[in-house]
Amino acid sequence: MKEALEQIRTAALDAIAQAENSRAVDDIKVKFLGKKGELTSILKQMGKLSAEERPVIGQLANQIRGELEQSIAAAQQQLKEKQLLAQIKAETLDVTMPGKKFDLGKKHPLTLVMDEIKEIFLGMGFDVVDGPEVELDYYNFEALNIPKNHPARDTQDTFYITENTLLRTQTSPVQIRTMEQRKPPIRVISPGRVFRSDALDATHSPVFHQIEGLVVDKNITMSDLKGTLELFIKKLYGEDSVVRFRPHHFPFTEPSAETDVMCFHCHGKGCRLCKGEGWIEILGAGMVHPKVLENCGIDPEEYSGFAFGMGLERVVMRRFAIDDIRLFFENDKRFLEQF
Ligand code: PHE
């Protein structure tokens, strides 16, 4: 029996020395030390031994078990390290390789200036309100005192969806929605996209942005309109800006005006930027028409107000000397990176 044990020891140690991976070592462990392993089955025969032999063989068996357990653990450890080394070798990193470049996003020039304009009006106590881009005929035209036969309703300008729904051609319908929802005093601006059936060229786009403004309260006069817009333009274009108001016509304001700023390039002399005019048109404005107030349930005898609207693209084009409106919508990174 002693010989059998010695044989097991030699065989197991040999096998361990030859094992090439930890799976093989696991198998060896089962083969020799497992419940049905070789060492175990020898020990099961201990009953046959004499009382003197039993402790001697028992001791030897335990010694061999300990020895084998130890060399199995050592072999596992060694194989693990070997495997790790092989892995590290196979996965070498080239630390001199250039890294991936991540481009940081930037605000679109339209957003930049829109944010600036919002800040200016927020500072004057205005709220920012929103309205739908798909609008009812009633809000875009009817309630704004633009009757059914008005040329602005021409299908050439307006994208109709059905007879009564359309893509809003201006942000002015938000005036009506605001006056329906709020009681005076009202002080809001409403920036957003508007749509007109224009062919795309350097100065026209079927989609562009407007910013609408509306103030309604007791005793609001044309001076409030002029003062507010002058302050706004000076904040946007600089304190030395010269502003002028020209009589104009809008169906939903009376009286109406267009607001110009003196050309900052030629200071009124006339140049290419202002097309020889000396002045650049910035926005349309006027006192809210009494009929419009009435349409919204506001008594024009008690309240008055002013409204204005401006095109964002034009303001931004002038600010950054951009000569083609299409650049805003093409999203060429070489363009966008410049702001
Ligand atoms: N909605 C007008 C336009 O699109 C601008 C405007 C707004 C004029 C408010 C007067 C008052 O041209």
PDB file of N, CA and C in Angstrom, residues 98-104 333 337:
ATOM      1  N   PRO A  98      -1.672  58.740 -32.191  1.00  0.00           N
ATOM      2  CA  PRO A  98      -2.475  59.935 -31.892  1.00  0.00           C
ATOM      3  C   PRO A  98      -3.863  59.537 -31.398  1.00  0.00           C
ATOM      4  N   GLY A  99      -4.416  60.316 -30.454  1.00  0.00           N
ATOM      5  CA  GLY A  99      -5.726  59.993 -29.890  1.00  0.00           C
ATOM      6  C   GLY A  99      -6.851  60.415 -30.809  1.00  0.00           C
ATOM      7  N   LYS A 100      -8.064  59.999 -30.442  1.00  0.00           N
ATOM      8  CA  LYS A 100      -9.234  60.430 -31.202  1.00  0.00           C
ATOM      9  C   LYS A 100      -9.553  61.872 -30.824  1.00  0.00           C
ATOM     10  N   LYS A 101      -9.888  62.673 -31.826  1.00  0.00           N
ATOM     11  CA  LYS A 101     -10.179  64.081 -31.541  1.00  0.00           C
ATOM     12  C   LYS A 101     -11.686  64.254 -31.361  1.00  0.00           C
ATOM     13  N   PHE A 102     -12.072  64.884 -30.276  1.00  0.00           N
ATOM     14  CA  PHE A 102     -13.488  65.167 -30.069  1.00  0.00           C
ATOM     15  C   PHE A 102     -13.749  66.644 -30.332  1.00  0.00           C
ATOM     16  N   ASP A 103     -14.702  66.929 -31.213  1.00  0.00           N
ATOM     17  CA  ASP A 103     -15.058  68.319 -31.462  1.00  0.00           C
ATOM     18  C   ASP A 103     -16.101  68.752 -30.438  1.00  0.00           C
ATOM     19  N   LEU A 104     -15.859  69.886 -29.809  1.00  0.00           N
ATOM     20  CA  LEU A 104     -16.844  70.396 -28.864  1.00  0.00           C
ATOM     21  C   LEU A 104     -17.946  71.116 -29.643  1.00  0.00           C
ATOM     22  N   LYS A 333     -19.667  72.650 -40.936  1.00  0.00           N
ATOM     23  CA  LYS A 333     -18.888  72.899 -39.717  1.00  0.00           C
ATOM     24  C   LYS A 333     -17.901  74.056 -39.880  1.00  0.00           C
ATOM     25  N   GLU A 337     -18.054  76.820 -37.002  1.00  0.00           N
ATOM     26  CA  GLU A 337     -16.933  76.921 -36.065  1.00  0.00           C
ATOM     27  C   GLU A 337     -16.476  78.357 -35.842  1.00  0.00           C
TER      28      GLU A 337
END
